[in-house]
Short mmCIF file of N, CA and C in Angstrom, two decimals:
data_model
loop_
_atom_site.label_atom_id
_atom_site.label_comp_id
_atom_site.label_asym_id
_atom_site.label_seq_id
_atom_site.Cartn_x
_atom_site.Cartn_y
_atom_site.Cartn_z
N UNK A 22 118.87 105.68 96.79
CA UNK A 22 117.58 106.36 96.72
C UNK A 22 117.41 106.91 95.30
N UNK A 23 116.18 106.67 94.85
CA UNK A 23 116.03 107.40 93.41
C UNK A 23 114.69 107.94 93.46
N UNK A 24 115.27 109.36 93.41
CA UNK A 24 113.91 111.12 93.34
C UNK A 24 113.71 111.10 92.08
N UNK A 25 112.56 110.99 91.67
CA UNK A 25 112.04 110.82 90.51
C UNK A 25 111.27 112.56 90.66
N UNK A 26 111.12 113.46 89.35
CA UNK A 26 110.71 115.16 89.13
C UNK A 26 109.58 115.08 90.37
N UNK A 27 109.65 116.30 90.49
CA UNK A 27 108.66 117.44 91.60
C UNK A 27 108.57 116.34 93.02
N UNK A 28 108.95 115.78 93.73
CA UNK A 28 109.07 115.76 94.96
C UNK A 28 109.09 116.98 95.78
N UNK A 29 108.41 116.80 96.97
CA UNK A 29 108.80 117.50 98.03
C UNK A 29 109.41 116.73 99.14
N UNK A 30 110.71 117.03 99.94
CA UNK A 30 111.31 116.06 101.16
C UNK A 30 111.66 116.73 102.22
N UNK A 31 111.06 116.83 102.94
CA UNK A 31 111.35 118.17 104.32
C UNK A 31 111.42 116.87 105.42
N UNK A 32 112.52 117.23 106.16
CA UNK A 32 112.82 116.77 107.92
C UNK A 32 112.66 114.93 107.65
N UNK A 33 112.64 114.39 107.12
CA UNK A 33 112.20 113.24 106.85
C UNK A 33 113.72 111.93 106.36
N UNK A 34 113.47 110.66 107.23
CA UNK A 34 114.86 110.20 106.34
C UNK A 34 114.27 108.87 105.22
N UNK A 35 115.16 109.17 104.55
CA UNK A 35 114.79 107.99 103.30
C UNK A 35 115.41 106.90 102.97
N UNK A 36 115.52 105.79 103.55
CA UNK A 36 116.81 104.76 103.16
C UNK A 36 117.09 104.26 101.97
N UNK A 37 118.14 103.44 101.64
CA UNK A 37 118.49 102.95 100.68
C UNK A 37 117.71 102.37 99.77
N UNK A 38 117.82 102.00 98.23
CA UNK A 38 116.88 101.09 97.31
C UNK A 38 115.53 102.24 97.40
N UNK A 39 115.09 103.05 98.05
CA UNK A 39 113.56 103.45 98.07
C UNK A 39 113.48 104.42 96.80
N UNK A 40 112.41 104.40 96.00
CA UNK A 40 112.07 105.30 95.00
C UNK A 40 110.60 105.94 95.13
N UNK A 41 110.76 107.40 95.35
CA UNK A 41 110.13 108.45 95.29
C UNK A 41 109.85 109.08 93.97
N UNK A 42 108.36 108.94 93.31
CA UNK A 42 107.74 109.53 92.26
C UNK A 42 106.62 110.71 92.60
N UNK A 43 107.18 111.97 92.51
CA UNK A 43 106.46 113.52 92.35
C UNK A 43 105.60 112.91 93.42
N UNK A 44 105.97 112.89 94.86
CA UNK A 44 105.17 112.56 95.97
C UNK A 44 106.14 113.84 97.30
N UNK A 45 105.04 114.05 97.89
CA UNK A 45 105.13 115.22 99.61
C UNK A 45 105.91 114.08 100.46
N UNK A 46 106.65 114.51 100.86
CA UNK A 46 107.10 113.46 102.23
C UNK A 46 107.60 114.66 103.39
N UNK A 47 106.80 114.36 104.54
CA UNK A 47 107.50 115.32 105.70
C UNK A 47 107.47 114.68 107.19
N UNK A 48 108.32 114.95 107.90
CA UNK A 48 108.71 114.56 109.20
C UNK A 48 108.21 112.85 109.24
N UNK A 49 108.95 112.32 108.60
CA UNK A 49 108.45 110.58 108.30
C UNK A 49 109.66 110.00 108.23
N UNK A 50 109.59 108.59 107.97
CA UNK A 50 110.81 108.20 107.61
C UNK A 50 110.05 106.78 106.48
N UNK A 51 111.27 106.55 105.89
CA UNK A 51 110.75 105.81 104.69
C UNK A 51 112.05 104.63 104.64
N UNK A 52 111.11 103.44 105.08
CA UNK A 52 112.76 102.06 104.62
C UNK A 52 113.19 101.96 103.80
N UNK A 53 113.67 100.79 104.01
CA UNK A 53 114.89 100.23 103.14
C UNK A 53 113.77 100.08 101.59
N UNK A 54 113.90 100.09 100.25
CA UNK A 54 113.59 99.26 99.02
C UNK A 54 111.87 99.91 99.35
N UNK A 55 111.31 100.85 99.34
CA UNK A 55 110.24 101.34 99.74
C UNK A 55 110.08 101.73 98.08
N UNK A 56 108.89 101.96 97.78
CA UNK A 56 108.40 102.86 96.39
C UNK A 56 107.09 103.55 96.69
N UNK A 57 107.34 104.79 96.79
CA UNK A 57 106.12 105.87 96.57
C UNK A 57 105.73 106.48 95.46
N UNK A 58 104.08 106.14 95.08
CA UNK A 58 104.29 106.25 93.66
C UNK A 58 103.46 107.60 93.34
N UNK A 59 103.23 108.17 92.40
CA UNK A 59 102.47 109.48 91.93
C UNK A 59 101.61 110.40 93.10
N UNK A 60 101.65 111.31 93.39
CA UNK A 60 100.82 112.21 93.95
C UNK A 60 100.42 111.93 95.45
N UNK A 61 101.33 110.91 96.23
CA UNK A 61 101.17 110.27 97.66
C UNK A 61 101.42 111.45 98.66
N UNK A 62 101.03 111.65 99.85
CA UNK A 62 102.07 112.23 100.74
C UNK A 62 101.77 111.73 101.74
N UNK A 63 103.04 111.62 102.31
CA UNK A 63 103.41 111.05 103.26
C UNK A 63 103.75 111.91 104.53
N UNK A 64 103.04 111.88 105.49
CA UNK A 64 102.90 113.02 107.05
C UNK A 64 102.87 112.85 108.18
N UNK A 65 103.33 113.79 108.95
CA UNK A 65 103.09 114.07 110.60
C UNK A 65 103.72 112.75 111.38
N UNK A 66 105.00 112.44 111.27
CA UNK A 66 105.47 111.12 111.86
C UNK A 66 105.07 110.11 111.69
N UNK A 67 104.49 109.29 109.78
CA UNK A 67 104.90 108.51 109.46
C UNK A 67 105.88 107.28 109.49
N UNK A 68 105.72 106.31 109.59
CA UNK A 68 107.01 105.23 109.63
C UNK A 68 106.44 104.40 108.16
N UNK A 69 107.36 104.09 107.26
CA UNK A 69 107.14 103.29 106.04
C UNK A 69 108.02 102.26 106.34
N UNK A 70 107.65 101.30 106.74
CA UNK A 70 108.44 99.88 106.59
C UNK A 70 108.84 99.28 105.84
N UNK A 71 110.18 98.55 105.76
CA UNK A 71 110.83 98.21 104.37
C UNK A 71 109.82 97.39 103.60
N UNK A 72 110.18 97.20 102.07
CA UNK A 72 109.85 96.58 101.57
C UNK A 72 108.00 96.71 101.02
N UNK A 73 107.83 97.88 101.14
CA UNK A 73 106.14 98.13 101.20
C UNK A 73 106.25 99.20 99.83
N UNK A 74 104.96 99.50 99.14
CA UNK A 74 104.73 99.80 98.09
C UNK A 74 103.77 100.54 98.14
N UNK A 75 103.41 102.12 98.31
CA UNK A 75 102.28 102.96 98.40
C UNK A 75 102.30 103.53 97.21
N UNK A 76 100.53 102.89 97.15
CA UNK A 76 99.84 103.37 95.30
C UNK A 76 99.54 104.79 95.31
N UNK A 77 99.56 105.41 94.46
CA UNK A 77 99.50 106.76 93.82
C UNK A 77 98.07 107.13 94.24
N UNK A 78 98.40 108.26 94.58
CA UNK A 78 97.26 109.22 95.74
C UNK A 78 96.57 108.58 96.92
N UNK A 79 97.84 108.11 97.74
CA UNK A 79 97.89 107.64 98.85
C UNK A 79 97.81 108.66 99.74
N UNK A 80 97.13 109.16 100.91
CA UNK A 80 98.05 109.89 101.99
C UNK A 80 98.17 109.34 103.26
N UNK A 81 99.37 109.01 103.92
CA UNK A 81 99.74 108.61 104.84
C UNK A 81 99.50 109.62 106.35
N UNK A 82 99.34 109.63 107.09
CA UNK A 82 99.00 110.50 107.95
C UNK A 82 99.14 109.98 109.39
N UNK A 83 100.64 110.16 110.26
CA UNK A 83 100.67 109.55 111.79
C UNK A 83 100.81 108.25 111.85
N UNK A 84 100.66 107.34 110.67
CA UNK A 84 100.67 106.19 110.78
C UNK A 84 102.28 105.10 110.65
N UNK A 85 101.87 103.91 110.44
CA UNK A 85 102.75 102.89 110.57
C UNK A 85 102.46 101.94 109.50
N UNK A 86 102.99 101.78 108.51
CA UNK A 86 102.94 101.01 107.83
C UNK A 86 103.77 99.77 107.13
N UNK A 87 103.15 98.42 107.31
CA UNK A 87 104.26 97.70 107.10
C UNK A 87 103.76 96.84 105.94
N UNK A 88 104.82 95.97 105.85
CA UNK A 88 104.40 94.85 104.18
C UNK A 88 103.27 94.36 104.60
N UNK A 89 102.61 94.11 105.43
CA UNK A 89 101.09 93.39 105.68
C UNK A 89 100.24 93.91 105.54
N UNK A 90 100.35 95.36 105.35
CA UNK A 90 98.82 96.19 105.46
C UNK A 90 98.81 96.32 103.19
N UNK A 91 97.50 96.37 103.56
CA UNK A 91 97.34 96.21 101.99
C UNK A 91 96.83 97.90 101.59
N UNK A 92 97.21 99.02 100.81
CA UNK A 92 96.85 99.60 100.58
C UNK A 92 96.05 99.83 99.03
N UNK A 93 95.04 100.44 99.12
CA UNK A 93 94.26 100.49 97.84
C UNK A 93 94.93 100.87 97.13
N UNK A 94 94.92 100.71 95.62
CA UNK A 94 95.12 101.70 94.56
C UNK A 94 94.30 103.05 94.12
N UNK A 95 94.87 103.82 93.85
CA UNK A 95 94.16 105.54 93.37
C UNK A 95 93.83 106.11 94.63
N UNK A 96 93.44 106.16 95.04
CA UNK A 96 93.13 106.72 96.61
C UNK A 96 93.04 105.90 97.95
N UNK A 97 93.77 106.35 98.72
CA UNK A 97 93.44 105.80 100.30
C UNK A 97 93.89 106.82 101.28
N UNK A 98 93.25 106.80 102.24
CA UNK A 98 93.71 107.82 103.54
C UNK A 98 94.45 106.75 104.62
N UNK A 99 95.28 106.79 105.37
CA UNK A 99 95.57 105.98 106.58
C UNK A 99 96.27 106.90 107.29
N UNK A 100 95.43 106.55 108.85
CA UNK A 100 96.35 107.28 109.59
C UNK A 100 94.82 108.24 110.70
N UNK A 101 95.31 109.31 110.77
CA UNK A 101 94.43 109.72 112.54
C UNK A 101 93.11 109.53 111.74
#
């Protein structure tokens, strides 16, 4: 795992290969080789599926996300 400055990581697990950049992560879990990039957060029983790539000022919210779902760049909401 590589924490890149100002993260937050509460209750949440993070697997191997995944890199976290100054992004919220709470009660989620994050796969294998995952990258979260600038200002994302990630919430409320999240699942990040390996191998997936969330663009900077993402917020994840209850959701499920796997390599098929395409997320925008600079902003996106997913989730309730």
């Amino acid at each position: 795992v590589h924490l890149f400055s100002n993260n937050v990581i509460t209750n949440s697990i993070i697997c191997e290969n995944s890199k976290i950049h100054n992004s919220t992560i709470s009660n989620s879990f994050v796969g294998k080789n995952v990258e979260i990039n600038e200002y994302s957060k990630i919430c409320d029983n999240s699942k990040i599926c390996d191998n997936v790539t969330i663009p900077s000022h993402c917020v994840v919210k209850n959701a499920v996300v796997t390599k098929d779902n395409k997320l925008q760049s600079f902003f996106s909401y997913v989730g309730e």
